Coordinates of C-alpha atoms in Angstrom, one line a residue:
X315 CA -50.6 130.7 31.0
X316 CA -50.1 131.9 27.9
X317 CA -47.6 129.9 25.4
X318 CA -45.8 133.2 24.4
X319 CA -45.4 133.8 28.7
X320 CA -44.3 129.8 28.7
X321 CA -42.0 130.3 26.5
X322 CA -40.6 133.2 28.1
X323 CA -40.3 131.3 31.3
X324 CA -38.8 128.7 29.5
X325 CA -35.7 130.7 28.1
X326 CA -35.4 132.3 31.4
X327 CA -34.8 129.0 33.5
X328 CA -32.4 127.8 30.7
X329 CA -30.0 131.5 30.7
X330 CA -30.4 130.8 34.3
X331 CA -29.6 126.9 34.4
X332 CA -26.6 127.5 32.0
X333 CA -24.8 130.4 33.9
X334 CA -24.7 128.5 37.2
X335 CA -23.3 125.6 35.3
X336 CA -20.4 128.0 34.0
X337 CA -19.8 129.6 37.4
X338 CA -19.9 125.9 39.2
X339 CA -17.6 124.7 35.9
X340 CA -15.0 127.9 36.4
X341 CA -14.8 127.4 40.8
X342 CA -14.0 123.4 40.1
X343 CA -11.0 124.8 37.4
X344 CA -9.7 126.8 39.9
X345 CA -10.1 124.0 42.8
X346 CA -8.8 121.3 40.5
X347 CA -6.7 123.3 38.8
X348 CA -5.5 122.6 34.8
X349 CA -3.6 120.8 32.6
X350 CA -1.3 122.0 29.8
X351 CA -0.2 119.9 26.7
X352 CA 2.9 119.7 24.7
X353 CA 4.0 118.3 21.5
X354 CA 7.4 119.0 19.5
X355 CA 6.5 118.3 16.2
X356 CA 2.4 118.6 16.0
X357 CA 2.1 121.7 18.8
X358 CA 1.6 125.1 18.1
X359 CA 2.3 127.9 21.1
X360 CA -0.5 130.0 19.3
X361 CA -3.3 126.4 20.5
X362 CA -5.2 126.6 23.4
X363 CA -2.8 124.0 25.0
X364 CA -5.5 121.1 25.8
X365 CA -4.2 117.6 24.1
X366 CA -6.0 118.1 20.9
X367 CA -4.5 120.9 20.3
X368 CA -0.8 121.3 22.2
X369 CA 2.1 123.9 22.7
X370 CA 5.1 123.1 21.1
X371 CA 7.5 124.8 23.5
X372 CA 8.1 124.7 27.8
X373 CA 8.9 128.3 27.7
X374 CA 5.2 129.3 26.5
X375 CA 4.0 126.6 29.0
X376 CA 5.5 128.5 31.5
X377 CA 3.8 131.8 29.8
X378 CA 0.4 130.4 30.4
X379 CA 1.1 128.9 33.7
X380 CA 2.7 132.7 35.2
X381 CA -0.6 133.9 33.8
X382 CA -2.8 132.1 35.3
X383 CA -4.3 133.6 39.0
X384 CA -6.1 132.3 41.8
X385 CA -4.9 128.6 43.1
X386 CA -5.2 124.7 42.4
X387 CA -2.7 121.9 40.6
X388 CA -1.5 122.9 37.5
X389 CA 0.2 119.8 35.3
X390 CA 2.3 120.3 32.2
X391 CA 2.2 117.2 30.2
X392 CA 5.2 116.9 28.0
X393 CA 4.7 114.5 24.9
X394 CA 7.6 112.3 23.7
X395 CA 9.8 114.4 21.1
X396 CA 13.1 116.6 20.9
X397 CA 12.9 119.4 22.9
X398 CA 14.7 122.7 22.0
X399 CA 15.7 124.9 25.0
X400 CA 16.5 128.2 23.1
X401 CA 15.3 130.2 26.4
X402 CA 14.6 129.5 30.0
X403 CA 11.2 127.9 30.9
X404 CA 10.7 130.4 33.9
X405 CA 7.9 129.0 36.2
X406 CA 6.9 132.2 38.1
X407 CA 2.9 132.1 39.2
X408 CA 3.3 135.8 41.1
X409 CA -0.5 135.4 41.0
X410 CA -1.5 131.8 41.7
X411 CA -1.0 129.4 44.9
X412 CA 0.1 125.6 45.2
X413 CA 0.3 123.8 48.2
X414 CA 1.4 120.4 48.8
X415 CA -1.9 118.7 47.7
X416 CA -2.2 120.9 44.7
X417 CA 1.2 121.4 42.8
X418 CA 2.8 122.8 39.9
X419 CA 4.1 119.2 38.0
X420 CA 6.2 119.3 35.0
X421 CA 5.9 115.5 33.6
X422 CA 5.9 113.3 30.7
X423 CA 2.7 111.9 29.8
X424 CA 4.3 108.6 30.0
X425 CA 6.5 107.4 33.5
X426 CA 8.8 104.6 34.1
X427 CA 6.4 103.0 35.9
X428 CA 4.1 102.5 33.1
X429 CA 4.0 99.0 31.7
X430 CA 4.2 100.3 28.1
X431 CA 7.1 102.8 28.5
X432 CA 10.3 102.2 27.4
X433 CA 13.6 104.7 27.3
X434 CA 12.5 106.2 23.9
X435 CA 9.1 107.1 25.6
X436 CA 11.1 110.1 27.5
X437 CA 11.1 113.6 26.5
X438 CA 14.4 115.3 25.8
X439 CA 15.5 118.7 26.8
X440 CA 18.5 119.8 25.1
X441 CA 19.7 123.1 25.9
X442 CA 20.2 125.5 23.1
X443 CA 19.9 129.3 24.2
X444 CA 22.4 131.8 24.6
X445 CA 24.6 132.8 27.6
X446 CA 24.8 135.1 30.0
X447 CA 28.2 137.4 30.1
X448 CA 29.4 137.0 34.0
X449 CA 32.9 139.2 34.9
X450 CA 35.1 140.0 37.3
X451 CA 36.1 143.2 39.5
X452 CA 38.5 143.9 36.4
X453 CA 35.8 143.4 33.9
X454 CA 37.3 140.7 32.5
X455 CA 35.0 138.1 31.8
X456 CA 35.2 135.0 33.7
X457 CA 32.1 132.7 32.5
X458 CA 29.0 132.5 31.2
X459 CA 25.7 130.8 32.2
X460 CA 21.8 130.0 31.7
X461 CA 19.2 128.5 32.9
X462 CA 17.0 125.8 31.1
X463 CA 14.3 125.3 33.7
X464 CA 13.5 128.1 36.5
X465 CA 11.3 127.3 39.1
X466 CA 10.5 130.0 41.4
X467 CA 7.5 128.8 43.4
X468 CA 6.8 126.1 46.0
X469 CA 5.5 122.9 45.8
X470 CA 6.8 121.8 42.3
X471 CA 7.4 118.3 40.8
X472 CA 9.4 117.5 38.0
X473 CA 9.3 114.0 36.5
X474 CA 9.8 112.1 33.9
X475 CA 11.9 113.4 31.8
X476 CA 15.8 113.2 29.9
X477 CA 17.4 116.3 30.6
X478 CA 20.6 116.9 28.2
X479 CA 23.1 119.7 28.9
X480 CA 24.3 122.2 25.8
X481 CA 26.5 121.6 23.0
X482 CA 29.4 124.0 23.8
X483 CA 33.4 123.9 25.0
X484 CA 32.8 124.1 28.5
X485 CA 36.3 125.7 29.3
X486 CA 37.2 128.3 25.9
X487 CA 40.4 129.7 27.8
X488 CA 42.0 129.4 30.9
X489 CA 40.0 131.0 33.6
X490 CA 36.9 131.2 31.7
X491 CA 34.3 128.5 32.2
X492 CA 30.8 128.2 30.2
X493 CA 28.0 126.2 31.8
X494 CA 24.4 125.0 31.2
X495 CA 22.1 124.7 34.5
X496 CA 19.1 122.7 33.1
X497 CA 16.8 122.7 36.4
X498 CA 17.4 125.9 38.8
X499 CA 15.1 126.6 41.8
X500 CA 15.7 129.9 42.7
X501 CA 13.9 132.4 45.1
X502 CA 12.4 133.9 48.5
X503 CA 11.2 131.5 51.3
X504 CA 10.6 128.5 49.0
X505 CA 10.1 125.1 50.6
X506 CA 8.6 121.5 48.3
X507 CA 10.6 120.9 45.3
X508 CA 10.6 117.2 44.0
X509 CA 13.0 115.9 41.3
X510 CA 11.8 112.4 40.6
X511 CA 12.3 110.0 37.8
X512 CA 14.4 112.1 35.6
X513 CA 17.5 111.2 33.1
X514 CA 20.5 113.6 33.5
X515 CA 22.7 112.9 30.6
X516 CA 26.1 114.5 29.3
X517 CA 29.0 114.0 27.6
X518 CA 32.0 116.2 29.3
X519 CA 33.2 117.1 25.3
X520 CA 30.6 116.8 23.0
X521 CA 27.4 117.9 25.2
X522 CA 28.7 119.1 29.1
X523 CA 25.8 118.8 31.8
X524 CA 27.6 121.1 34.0
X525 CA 25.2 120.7 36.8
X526 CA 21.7 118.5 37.3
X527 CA 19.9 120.3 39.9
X528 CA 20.7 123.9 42.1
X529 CA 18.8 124.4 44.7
X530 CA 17.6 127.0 46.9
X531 CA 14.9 126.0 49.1
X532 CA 13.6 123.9 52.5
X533 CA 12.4 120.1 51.8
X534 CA 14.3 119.4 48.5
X535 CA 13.5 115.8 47.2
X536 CA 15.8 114.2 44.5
X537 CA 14.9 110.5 44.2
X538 CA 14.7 107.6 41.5
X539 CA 16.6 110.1 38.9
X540 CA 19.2 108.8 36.8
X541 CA 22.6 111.2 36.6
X542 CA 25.2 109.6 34.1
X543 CA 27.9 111.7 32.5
X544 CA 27.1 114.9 34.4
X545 CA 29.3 117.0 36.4
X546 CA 27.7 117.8 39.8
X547 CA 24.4 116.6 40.1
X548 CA 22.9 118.4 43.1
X549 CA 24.1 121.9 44.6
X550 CA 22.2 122.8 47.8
X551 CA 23.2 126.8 47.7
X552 CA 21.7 129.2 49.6
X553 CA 19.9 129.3 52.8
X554 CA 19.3 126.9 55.5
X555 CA 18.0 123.5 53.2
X556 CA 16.4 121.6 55.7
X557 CA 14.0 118.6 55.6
X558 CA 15.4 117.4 52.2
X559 CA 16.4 114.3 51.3
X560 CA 18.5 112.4 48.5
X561 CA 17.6 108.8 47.8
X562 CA 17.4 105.8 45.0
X563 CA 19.5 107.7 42.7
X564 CA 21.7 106.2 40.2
X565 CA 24.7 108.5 39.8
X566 CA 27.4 107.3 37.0
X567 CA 30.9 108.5 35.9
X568 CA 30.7 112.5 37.9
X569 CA 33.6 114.6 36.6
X570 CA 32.8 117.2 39.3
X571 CA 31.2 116.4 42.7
X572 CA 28.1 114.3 43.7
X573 CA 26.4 116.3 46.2
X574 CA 27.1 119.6 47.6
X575 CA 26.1 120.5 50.7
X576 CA 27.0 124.0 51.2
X577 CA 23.3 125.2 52.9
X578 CA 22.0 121.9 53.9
X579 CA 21.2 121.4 57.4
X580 CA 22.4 118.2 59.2
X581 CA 19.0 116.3 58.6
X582 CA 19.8 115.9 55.0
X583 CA 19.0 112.2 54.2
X584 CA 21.0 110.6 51.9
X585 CA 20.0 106.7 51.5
X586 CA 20.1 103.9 48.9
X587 CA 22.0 105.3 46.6
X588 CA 24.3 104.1 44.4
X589 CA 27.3 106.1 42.9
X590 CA 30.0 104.9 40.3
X591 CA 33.4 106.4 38.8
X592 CA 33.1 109.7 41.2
X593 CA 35.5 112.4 40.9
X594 CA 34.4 113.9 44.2
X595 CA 31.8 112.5 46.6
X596 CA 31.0 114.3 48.5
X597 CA 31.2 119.1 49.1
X598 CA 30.7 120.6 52.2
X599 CA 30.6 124.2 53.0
X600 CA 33.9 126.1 53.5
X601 CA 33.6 125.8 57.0
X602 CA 32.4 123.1 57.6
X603 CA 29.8 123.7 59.8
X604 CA 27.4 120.4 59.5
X605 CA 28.1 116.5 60.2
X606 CA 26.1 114.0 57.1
X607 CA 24.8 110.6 57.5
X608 CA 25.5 108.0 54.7
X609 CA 23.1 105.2 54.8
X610 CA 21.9 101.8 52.7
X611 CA 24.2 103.3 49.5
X612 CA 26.6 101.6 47.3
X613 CA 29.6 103.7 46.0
X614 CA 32.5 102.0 43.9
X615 CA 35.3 104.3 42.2
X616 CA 35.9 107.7 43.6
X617 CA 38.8 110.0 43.4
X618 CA 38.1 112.3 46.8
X619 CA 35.6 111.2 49.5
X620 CA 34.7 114.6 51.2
X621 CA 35.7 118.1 50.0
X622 CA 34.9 121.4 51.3
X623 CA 34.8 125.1 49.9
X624 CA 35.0 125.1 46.0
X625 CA 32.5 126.2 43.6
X626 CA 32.1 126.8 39.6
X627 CA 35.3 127.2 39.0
X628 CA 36.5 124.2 41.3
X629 CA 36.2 121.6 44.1
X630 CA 37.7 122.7 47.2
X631 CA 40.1 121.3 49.3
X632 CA 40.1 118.3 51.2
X633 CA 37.8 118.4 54.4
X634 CA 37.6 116.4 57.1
X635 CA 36.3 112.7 56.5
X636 CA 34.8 112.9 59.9
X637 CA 31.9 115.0 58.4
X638 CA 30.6 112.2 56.6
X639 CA 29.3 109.4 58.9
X640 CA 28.5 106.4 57.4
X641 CA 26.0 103.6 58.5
X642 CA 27.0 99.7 58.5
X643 CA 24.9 98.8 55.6
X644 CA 26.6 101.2 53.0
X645 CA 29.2 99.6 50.6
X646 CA 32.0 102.0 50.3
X647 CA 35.5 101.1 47.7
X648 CA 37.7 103.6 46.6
X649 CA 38.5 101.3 43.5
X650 CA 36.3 99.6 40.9
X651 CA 32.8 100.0 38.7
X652 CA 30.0 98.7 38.6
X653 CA 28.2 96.6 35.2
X654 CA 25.9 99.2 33.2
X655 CA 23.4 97.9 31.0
X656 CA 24.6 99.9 27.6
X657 CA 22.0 97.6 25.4
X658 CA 19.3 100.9 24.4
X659 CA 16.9 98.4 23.8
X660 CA 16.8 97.3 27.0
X661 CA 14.1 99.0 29.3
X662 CA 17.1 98.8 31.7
X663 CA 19.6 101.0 29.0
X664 CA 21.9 102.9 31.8
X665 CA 20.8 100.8 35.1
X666 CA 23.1 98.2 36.9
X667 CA 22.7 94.5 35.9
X668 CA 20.7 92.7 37.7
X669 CA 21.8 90.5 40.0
X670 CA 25.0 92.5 40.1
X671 CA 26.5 94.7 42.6
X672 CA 24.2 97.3 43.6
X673 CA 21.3 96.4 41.8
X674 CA 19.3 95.1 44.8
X675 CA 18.8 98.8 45.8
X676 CA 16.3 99.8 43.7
X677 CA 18.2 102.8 42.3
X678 CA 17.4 104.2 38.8
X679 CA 14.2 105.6 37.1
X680 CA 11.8 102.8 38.6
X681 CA 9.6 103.0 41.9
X682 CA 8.1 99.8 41.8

């Protein structure tokens, strides 16, 4: 063989060695799946998105993500840093599949659970966009609201992260009521949404959270999140929500209502919880349609145990106190508080004390 035909050959095997290796590379992508970077202060939405070279913003994360076709896990890592929310982060992959295994995840790149992290490790999402103009059969405009992040898909996680409501004056006239959703899950036949290890944090006057988490969807999971400050933490809306659970939350000084249950079927689970300074525990539907089980929880300090009806604009009426059942092991005093630890240095900063009532639940941010 000639060297000139060697050499030939030689090229040949290597174009031919080299495209297999890109078509093998691009099928494990789309069976693994992808991450996306973010960084406040060093990212760019104009990078590429990898870790060298981030996004700066969730909204353009979401850009990519929508983009993106075929199937596989998709994870947005969110680096520590000051969010700005100045439009909704709308998650909606028209083109792409998750399943259980593989999911959408929205997370910081460090947990609770790691042994380095500490509170100042968490990214914060602070709401800063513009309303939307809501009115009523007169035209007279009632409200205004938005949406910080919009999750349209299945199987999603959320994790991680301190979620702040928006700096406005939540009621401008009477009547009128202004309000900041910062996680919405909204859409057709959705069923997997998991809320985990997440800060909710507002101040009724200077920063109102008007509502941690609405939901629309089958097997809603909120656990290990930390809600302190914020008016209604979770609103199960519209549709039969069945096969979801609440559990090892920490839920602290609710001006509105803890858990509403307008659309939940009666296999909601709501366990090892632990709820202080409560305005209202507890919303059912208007009719009252479904019976709840309370179990392993600790709540001290409420004003109203069980409501029904309600909605932006309001709480209800009082409902029948037979709709809530509530197991033996569930600790449950109209009056009192529970000790906070308030030290920010602490790893602990908005967790009870230890060795203090309700403590030995393992509610709060930590899994292990």
């Amino acid at each position: 063989m000639s060297n000139k035909k060697f050499t030939k050959l030689v090229l040949l095997f290597c174009l031919f060695f080299n495209f297999t290796f890109l078509v093998n590379a691009q099928t494990t992508s789309i069976i693994k799946g992808y991450d996306i970077y973010l960084n406040p202060y060093k990212g760019n939405d104009t990078n590429a998105g990898t870790k060298e070279s981030p996004l700066k913003t969730l909204n353009e994360a979401a850009k990519r993500v929508n983009k993106a076709s075929d199937g596989g896990a998709i994870t947005v890592y969110l680096s520590s840093g000051i969010y700005g929310m100045n439009e909704t982060a709308d998650f909606n992959p028209v083109n792409y599949k998750f399943t259980k295994a593989n999911r959408l995840i929205i997370r910081a790149e460090i947990l609770p659970d790691d042994i380095s992290w500490n509170p100042s490790d968490m990214p914060v999402l602070i709401s800063t966009m513009s309303f939307s103009v809501e009115k009523d059969d007169k035209g007279q405009v009632t409200g205004s609201q938005n949406f910080g992040i919009l999750i349209q898909n299945s199987h999603a996680t959320i994790q991680g992260l301190r979620i702040l409501g928006e700096p406005v004056h939540e009621n401008p006239s009477k009547g009128m009521l202004i309000r900041n959703y910062p996680i919405v899950w909204e859409g057709k036949d959705l069923e997997d949404l998991r809320i985990t290890q997440c800060l909710f944090l507002g101040d009724k006057f200077a920063i109102p959270n008007h509502l941690g988490v609405l939901a629309n969807g089958k097997a809603l999971e909120v656990d290990h999140c930390v809600f302190y400050g914020v008016k209604d933490a979770v609103v199960m809306w519209k549709n039969p929500v069945s096969n979801s659970s609440m559990h090892h939350n920490l839920i602290i000084n609710s001006y509105g209502g803890i858990v509403w249950t307008w659309s939940a079927t009666n296999d909601f689970k709501f366990y090892s919880n632990v709820i202080s300074n409560a305005n209202v525990l507890w919303i059912l539907d208007k009719d009252e349609k479904e019976s709840f089980l309370i179990e392993n929880s600790i709540i001290v300090g409420y004003n109203s145990y069980v409501n029904k009806g309600g909605g932006a604009h309001g709480f209800g009426e009082n409902a029948n106190p037979e709709k809530l059942k509530v197991s033996k092991d569930v600790i449950l005093k109209k009056e009192g508080k529970l000790e906070i630890i308030e030290d920010q240095t602490d790893k602990f900063y908005l967790h009870i004390k230890s060795g203090t009532l309700g403590s030995n639940l393992g509610a709060g941010l930590f899994t292990k």
